[in-house]
Coordinates of C-alpha atoms in Angstrom, one line a residue:
X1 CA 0.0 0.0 0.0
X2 CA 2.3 3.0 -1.0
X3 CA -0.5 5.2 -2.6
X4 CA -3.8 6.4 -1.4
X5 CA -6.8 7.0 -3.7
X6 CA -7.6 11.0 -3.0
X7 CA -10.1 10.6 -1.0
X8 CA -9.3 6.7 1.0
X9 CA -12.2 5.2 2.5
X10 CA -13.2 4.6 6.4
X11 CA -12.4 1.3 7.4
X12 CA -15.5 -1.1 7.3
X13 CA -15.1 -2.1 11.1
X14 CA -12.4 -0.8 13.4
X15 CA -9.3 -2.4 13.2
X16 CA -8.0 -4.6 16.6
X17 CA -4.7 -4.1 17.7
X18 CA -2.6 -6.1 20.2
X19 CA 0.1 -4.6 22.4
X20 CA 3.8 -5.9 21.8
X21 CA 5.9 -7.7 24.9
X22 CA 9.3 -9.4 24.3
X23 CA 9.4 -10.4 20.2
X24 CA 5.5 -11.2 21.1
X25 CA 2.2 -10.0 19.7
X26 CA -0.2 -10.3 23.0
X27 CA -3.9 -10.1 23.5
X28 CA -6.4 -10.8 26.3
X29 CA -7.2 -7.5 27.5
X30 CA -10.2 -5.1 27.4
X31 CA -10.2 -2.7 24.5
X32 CA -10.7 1.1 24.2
X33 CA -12.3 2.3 20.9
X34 CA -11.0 5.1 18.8
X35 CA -13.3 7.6 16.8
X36 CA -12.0 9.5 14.0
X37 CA -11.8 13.3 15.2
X38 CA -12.3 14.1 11.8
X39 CA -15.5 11.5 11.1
X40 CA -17.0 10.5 14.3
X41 CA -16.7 6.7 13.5
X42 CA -14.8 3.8 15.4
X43 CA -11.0 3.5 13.4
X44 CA -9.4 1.4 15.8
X45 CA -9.4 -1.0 18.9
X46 CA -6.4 -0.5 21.5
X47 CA -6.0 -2.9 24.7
X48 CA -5.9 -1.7 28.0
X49 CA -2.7 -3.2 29.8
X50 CA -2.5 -3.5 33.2
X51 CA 0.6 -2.6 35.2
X52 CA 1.6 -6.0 35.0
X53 CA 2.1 -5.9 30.9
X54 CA 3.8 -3.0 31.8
X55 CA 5.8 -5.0 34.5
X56 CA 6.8 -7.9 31.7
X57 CA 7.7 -5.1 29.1
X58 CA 9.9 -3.4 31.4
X59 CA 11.5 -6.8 32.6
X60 CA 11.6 -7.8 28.9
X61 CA 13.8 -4.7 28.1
X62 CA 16.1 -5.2 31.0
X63 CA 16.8 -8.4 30.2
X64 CA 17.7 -7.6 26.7
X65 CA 19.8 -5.1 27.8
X66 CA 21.8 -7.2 30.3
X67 CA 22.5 -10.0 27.8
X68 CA 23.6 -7.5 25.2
X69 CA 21.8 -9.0 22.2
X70 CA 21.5 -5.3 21.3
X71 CA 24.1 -3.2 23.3
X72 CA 26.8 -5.7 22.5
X73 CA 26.1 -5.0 18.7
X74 CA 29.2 -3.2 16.7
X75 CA 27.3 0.5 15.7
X76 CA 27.6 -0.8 12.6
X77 CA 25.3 -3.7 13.0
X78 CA 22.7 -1.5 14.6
X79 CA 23.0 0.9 12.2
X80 CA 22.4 -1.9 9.4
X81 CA 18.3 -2.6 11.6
X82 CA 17.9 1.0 11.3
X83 CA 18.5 1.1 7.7
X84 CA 16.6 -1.6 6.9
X85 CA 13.6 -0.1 9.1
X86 CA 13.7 3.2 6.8
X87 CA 13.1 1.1 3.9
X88 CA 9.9 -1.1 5.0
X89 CA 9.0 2.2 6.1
X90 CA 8.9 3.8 2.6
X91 CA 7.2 0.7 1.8
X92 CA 4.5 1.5 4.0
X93 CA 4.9 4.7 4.4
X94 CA 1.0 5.9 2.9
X95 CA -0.5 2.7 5.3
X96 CA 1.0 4.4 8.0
X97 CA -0.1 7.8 7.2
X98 CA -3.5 6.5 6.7
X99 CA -3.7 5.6 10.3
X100 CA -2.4 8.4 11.4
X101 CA -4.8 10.3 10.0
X102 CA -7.7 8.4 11.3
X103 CA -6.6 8.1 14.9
X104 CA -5.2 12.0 15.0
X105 CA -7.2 14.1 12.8
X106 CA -4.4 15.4 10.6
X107 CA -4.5 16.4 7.0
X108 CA -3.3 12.6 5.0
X109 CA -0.7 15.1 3.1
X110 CA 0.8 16.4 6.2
X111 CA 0.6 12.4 7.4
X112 CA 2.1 11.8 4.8
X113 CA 5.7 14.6 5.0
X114 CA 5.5 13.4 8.6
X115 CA 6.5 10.0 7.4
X116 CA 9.1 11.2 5.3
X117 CA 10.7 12.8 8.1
X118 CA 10.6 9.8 10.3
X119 CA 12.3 8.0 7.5
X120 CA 14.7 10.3 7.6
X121 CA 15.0 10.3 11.0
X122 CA 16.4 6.5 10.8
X123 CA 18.5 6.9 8.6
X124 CA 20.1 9.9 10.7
X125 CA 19.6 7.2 13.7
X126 CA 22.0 4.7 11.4
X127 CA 24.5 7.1 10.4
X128 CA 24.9 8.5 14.4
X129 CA 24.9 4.8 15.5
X130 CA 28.5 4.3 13.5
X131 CA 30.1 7.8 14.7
X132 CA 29.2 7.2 18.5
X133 CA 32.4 7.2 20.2
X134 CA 34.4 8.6 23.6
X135 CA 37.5 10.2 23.7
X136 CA 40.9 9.8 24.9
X137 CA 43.5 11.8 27.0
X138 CA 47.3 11.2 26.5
X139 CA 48.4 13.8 29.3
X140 CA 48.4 12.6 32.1
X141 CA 51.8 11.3 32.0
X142 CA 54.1 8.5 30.9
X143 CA 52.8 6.1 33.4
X144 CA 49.0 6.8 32.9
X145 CA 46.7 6.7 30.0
X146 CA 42.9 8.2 30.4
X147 CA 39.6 7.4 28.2
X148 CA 36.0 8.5 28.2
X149 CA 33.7 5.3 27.3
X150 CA 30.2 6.4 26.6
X151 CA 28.0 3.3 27.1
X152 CA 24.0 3.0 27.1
X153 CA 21.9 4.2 29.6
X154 CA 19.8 1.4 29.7
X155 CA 16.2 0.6 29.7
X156 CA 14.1 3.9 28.5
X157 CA 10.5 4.8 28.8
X158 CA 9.5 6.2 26.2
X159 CA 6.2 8.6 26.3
X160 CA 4.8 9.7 23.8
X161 CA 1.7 12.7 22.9
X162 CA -1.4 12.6 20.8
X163 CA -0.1 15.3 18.5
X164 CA 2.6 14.3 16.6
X165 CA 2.1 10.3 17.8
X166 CA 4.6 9.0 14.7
X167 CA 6.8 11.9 14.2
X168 CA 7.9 12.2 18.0
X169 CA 8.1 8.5 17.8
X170 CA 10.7 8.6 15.7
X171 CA 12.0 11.4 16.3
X172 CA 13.3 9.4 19.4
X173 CA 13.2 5.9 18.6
X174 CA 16.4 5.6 16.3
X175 CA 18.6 7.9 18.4
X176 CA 17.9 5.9 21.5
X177 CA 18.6 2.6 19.5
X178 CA 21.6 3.6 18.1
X179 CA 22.9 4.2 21.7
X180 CA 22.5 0.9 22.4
X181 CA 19.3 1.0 24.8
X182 CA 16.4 -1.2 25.0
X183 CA 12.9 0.6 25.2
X184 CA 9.3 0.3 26.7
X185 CA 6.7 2.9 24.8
X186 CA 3.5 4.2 26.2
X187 CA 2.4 6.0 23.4
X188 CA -1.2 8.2 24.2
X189 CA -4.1 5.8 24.4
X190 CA -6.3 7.9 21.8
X191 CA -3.3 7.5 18.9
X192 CA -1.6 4.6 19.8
X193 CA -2.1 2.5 16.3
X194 CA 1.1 3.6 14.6
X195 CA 3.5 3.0 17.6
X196 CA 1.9 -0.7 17.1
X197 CA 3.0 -0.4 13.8
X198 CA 6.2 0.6 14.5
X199 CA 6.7 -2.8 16.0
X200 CA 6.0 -4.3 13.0
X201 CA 8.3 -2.5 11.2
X202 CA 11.2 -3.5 13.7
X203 CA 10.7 -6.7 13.6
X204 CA 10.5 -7.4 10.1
X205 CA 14.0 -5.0 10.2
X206 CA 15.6 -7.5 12.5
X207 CA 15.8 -6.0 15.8
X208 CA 16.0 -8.3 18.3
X209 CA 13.2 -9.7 20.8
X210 CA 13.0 -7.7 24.1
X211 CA 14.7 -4.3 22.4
X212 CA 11.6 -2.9 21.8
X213 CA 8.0 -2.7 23.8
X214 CA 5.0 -1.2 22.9
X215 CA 2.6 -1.6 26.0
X216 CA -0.7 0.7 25.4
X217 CA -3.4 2.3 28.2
X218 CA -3.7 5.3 29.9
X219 CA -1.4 7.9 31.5
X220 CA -2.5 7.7 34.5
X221 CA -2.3 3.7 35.4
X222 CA 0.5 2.8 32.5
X223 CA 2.3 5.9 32.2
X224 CA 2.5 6.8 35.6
X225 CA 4.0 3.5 36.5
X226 CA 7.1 3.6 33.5
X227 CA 7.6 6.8 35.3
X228 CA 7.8 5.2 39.0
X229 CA 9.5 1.9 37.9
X230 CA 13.0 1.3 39.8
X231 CA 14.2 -0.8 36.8
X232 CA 13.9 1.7 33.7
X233 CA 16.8 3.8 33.9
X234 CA 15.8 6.9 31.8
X235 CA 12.1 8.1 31.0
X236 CA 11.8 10.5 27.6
X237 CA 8.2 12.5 27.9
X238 CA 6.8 14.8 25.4
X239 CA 3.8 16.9 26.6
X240 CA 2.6 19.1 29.0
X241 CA 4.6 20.9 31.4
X242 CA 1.9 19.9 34.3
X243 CA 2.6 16.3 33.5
X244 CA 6.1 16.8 32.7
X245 CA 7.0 18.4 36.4
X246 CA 4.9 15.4 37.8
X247 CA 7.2 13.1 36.2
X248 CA 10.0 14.8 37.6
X249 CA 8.7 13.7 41.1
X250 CA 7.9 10.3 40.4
X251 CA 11.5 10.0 38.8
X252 CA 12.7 11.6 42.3
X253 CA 11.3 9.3 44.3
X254 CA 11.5 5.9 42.4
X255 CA 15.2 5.4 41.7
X256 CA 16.4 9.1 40.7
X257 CA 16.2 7.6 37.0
X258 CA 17.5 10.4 34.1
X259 CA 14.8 12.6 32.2
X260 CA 14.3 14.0 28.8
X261 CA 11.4 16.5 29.0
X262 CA 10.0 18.0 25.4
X263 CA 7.2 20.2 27.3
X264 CA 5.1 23.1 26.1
X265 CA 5.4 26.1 24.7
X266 CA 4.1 29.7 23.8
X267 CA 6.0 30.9 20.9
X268 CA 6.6 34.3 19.5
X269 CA 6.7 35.2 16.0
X270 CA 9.0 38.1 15.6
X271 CA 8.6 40.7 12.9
X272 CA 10.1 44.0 11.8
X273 CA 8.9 46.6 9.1
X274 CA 11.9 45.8 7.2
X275 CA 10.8 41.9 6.4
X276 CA 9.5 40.2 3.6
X277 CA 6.1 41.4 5.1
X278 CA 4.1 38.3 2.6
X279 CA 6.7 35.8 3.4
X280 CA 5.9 36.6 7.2
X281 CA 2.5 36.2 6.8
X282 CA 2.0 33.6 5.1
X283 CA 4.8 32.1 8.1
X284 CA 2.4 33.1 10.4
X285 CA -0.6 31.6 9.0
X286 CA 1.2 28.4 8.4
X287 CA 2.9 28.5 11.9
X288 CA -0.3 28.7 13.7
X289 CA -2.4 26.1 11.2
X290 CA -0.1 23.8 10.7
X291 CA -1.6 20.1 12.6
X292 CA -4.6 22.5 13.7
X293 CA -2.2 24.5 16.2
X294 CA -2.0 21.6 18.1
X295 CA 2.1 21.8 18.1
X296 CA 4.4 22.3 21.0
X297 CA 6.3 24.7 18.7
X298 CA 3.5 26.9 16.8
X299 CA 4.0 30.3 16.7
X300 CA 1.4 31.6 18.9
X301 CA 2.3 35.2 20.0
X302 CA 2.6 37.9 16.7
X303 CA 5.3 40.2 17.7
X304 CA 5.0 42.6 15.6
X305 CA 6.8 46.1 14.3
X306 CA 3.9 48.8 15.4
X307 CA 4.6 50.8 12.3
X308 CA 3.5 47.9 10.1
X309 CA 1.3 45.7 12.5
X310 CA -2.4 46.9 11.1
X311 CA -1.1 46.2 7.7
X312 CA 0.1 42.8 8.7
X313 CA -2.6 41.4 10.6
X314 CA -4.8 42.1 7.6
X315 CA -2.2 39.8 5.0
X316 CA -2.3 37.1 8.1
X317 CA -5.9 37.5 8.1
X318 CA -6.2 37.5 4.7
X319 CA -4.1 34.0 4.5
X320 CA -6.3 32.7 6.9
X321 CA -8.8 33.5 5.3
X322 CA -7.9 30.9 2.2
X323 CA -6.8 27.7 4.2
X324 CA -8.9 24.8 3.5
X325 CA -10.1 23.3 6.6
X326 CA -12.0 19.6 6.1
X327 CA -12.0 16.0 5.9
X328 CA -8.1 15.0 7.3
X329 CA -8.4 12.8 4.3
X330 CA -8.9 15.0 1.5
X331 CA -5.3 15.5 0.1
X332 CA -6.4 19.3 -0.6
X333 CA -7.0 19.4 3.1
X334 CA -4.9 22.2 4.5
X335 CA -6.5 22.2 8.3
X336 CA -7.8 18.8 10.0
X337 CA -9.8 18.0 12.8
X338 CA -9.6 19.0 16.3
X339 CA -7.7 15.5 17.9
X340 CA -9.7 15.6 21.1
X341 CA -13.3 16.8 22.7
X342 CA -11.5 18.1 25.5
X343 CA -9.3 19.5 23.7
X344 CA -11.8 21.4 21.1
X345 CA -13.7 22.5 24.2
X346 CA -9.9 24.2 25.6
X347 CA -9.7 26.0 22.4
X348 CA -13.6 27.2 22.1
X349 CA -13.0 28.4 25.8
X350 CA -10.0 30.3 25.2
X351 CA -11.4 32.0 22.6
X352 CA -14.0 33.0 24.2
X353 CA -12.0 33.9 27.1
X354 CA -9.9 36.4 24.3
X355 CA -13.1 38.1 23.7
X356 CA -14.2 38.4 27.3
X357 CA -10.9 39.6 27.9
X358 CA -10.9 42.5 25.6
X359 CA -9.5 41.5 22.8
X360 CA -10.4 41.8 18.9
X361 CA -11.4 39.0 17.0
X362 CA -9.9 39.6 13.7
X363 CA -11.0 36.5 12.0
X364 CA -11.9 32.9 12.7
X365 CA -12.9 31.7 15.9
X366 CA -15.6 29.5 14.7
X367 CA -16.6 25.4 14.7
X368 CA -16.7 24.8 11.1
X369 CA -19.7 22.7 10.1
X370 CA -19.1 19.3 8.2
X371 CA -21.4 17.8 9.3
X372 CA -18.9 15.2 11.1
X373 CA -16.1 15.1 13.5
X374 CA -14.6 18.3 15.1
X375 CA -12.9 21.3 13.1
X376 CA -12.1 25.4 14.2
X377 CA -10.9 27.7 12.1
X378 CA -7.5 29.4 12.5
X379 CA -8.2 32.6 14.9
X380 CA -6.5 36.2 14.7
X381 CA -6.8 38.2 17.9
X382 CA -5.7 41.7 17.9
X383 CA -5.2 44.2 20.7
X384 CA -4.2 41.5 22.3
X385 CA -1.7 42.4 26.1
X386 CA 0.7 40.5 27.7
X387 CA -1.6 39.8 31.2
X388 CA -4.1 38.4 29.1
X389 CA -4.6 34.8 29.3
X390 CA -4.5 34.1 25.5
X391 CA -1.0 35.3 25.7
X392 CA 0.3 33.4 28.3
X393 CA -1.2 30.0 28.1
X394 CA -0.5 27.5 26.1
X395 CA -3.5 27.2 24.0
X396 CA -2.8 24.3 21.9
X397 CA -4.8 25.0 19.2
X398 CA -5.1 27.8 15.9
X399 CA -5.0 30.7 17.9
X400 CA -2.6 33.4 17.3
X401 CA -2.6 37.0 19.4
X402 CA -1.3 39.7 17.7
X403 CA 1.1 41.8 19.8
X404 CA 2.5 45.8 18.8
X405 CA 6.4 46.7 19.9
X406 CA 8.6 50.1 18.8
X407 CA 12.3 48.8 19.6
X408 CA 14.1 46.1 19.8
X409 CA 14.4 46.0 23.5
X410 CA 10.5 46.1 23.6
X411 CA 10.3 42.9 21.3
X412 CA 13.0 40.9 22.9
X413 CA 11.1 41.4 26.4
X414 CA 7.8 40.8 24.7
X415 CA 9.2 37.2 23.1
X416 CA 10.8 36.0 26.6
X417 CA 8.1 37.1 28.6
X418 CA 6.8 33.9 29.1
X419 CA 7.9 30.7 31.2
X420 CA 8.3 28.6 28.4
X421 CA 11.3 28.8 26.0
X422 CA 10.9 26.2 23.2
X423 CA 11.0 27.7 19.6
X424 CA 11.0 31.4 18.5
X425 CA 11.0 33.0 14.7
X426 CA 12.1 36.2 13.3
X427 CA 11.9 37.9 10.3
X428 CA 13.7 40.9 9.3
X429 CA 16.2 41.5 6.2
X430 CA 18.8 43.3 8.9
X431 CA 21.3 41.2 10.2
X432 CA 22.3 43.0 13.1
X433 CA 19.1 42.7 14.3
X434 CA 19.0 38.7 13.7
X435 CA 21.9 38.1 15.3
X436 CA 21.2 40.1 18.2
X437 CA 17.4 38.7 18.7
X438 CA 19.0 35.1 18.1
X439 CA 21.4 35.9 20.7
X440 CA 18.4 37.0 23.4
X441 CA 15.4 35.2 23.1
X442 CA 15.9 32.2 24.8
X443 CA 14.1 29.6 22.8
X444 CA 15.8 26.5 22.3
X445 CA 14.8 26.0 18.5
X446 CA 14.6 29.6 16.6
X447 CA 14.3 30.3 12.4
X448 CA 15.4 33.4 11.1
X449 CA 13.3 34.3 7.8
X450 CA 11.7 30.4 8.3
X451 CA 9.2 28.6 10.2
X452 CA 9.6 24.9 11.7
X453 CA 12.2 24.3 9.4
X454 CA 15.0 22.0 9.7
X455 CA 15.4 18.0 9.9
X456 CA 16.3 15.5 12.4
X457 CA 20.5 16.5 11.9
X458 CA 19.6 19.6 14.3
X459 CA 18.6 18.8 18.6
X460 CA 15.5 19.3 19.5
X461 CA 15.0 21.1 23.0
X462 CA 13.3 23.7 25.1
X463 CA 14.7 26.7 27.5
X464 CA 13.4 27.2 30.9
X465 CA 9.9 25.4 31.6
X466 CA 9.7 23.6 28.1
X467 CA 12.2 20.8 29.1
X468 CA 15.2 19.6 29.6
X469 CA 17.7 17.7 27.1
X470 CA 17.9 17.7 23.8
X471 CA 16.5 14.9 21.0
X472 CA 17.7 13.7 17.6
X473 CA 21.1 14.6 15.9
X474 CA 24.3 13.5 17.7
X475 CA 23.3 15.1 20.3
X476 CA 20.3 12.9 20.5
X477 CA 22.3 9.5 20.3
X478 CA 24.5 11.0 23.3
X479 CA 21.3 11.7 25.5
X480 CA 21.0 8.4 26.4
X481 CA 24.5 7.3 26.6
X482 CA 26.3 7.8 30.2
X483 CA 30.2 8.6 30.8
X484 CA 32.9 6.6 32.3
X485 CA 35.9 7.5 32.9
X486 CA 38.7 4.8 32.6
X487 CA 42.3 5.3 34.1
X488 CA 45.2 2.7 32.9
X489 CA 48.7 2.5 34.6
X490 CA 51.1 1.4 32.1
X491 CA 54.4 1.8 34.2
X492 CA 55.1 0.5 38.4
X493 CA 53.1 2.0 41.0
X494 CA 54.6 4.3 43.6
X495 CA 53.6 2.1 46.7
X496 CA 52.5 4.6 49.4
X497 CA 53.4 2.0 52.4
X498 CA 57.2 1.9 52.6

């Protein structure tokens, strides 16, 4: 299956997944059924473990780990699974889109470049998995010789959002594999099919029984206890700061395991009078669109130049204006489906929360009417302050507020007044002021005249409440490596007791 019709059709009866233990497909357990947040139907059945699945994965991993069926590879070997696992995925590549769609609510064609960049991602994964290496120090003497080993971490949790449920994935997956580890997933119980899939893909690549675990429920019983258990030795989590500082105590008082925290985000938009005034706009439409706003890095605060900011908001607006918002499986489809209920009733409430708060609705704002599923359009508010709620919290949705500055200063203080620090654009045609606005705003992703551009080469990474660590890239691989340093005498001791 490596084309879709342009418009595919709804699956006849939801399809029934298993969760994945040890090499093993496993079944047994009561299952949750997924709607379609763009159609309203049953798309798929998940189990719901218990903590004991979760118990077996985790003792599955560990034991995989130990024996060093996967650890004790050469990088090489690894990175020859990985490779392999890039192509089944091309194979598959619209199958797994498809899903994706269904379960999320995402445009198929943005399904679809999602893939492509998880492909990517393994092959980045294999190439990393060959250059991992320590270091060496040849001065400390005749008589003694120093290296840095940098071995696997361990056994890794692996938790994963609703949003970008494949991307994030595997935007982790390879990195963590190429170091050597062993993992157990959680992915979110709403958009768990194509983590199942994943599985598939692995094994068919060769990876070994035990390396990788897919064990499926909800947060609260399955994810809270990967958090809590003694034996996983490093727990990744993208989503929520709330949930992400919870972890941090559950990590504190389990066995102190490591953390890599991809949390939220409230990201400003930076222009000045002297940019490429359509290119920005049509950035800013895209930045807050793009997977219905519904992106830890959207660009959700307009800072903009007050000499030009009426005349901007009305090209954003206009742009906004023109985005096709419908069925997620529509391949014209610019704008899917709202993933959640609670989460479409968040966004409705926050903009009406905008309103009540003084704000101007510019555009937007409204349920668009399918007759199916769950869809808003994207939202412009104008006149929008920094004390007002739609400009500090993260909204997670297509809502972007539309904030005036004179000077440089003003905009810098503007973009880092906020507690999260995860991604930041600008556009301007000056560089002085690019470099010094790069150099300030403390974001730990930032485009100068771009938007969410870049692949999976580059970390990924927030500033202050929006994480800790840093995924993908070399950088990635490293993450879930630890250091040891090793100290060789090569001549006769000096014996301290006469």
């Amino acid at each position: 299956m490596d084309t879709l019709r342009p418009f595919p059709t709804l699956p006849t009866t939801p399809r029934e997944f298993g969760f994945y233990v040890d090499g093993k497909w496993q079944g047994g357990r009561p299952l949750f059924d997924r709607a379609s947040p763009g159609h309203g139907v049953p798309v798929t059945r998940i189990p719901k473990c218990t903590t004991d699945d979760l118990n077996a994965a985790v003792t599955a991993a560990r034991t995989a780990f130990e024996d060093r069926r996967w650890a004790g590879l050469s990088g090489a070997a690894r990175a020859s699974v990985l490779l392999r696992a890039a192509e089944i995925l091309k194979r598959r590549r619209a199958e797994i889109a498809y899903w994706e769609t269904l379960e999320n609510g995402k445009p198929i064609s943005q399904a679809m470049g999602e893939i492509d960049h998880s492909i990517a991602c393994f092959e980045i994964g294999a190439g990393a998995a060959r250059m991992l290496h320590g270091d060496s120090y040849n001065s400390l003497g005749d008589n003694l010789f120093g290296m840095v080993l940098r071995e696997p971490i361990g056994v890794v949790g692996l938790i994963t959002p609703w949003n970008f449920p494949f991307l994030i994935l595997c935007e982790r997956v390879p990195f963590i594999l190429a170091s050597g580890c062993t993992l157990v997933v959680k992915p979110s119980e709403v958009t768990s099919a194509t983590t199942l899939l994943l599985a598939e893909v692995l094994e068919e690549a060769g990876l070994p029984a035990g390396v990788y675990n897919v064990v499926t429920g909800s947060g609260r019983t399955i994810g809270q206890a990967l958090t809590e258990h003694p034996d996983v030795d490093m727990l990744s989590f993208t989503g929520s700061t709330a949930v992400g500082r919870s972890c941090v105590h559950a990590a504190a008082d389990s066995n102190f395991k490591k953390l890599g925290l991809e949390l939220g985000g409230k990201n400003p938009i930076i222009v000045f009078a002297d940019a490429d005034l359509d290119d920005a706009a049509d950035a800013a439409a895209f930045g807050i669109s793009f997977n219905t706003g519904q992106c830890c890095v959207s660009s959700s605060r307009l800072i903009v130049e007050r000499s030009v900011a009426a005349k901007f908001e009305a090209l954003v607006a206009a742009k906004m204006a023109k985005i096709r918002v419908g069925d997620p499986l529509d391949p014209n489809t610019q704008v899917g489906a709202i993933t959640t209920t609670a989460q479409n009733d968040v966004i409705l409430g926050y903009i009406a929360k905008g309103q009540a708060e003084g704000a101007t609705l510019v555009t937007g704002g409204i349920v668009k009417d399918l007759g199916h599923g769950q869809y808003i359009e994207p939202t412009l508010f104008s006149g929008v302050t920094p004390n007002m709620s739609i400009a500090t919290d993260e909204i997670f949705g297509p809502v972007l507020c539309s904030m005036p500055f004179d000077t440089i200063e003003e905009a810098i203080a503007l973009a880092n007044d906020t507690v999260y620090g995860l991604a930041a654009s600008l556009w301007t045609k000056n560089i002085d002021k690019a470099l010094t606005v790069t150099r300030r705003v403390r974001a730990g992703r930032f485009w100068v005249n771009c938007i969410m551009a870049g692949g999976p080469e580059m970390p990924l990474g927030g500033f202050k409440q929006s994480g800790w660590g840093r995924e993908a890239g070399t950088y990635g691989v490293e993450e879930y490596t630890q250091i040891k340093s090793v100290h060789i005498e090569t001549g006769k001791r000096d014996h301290w007791i006469a």
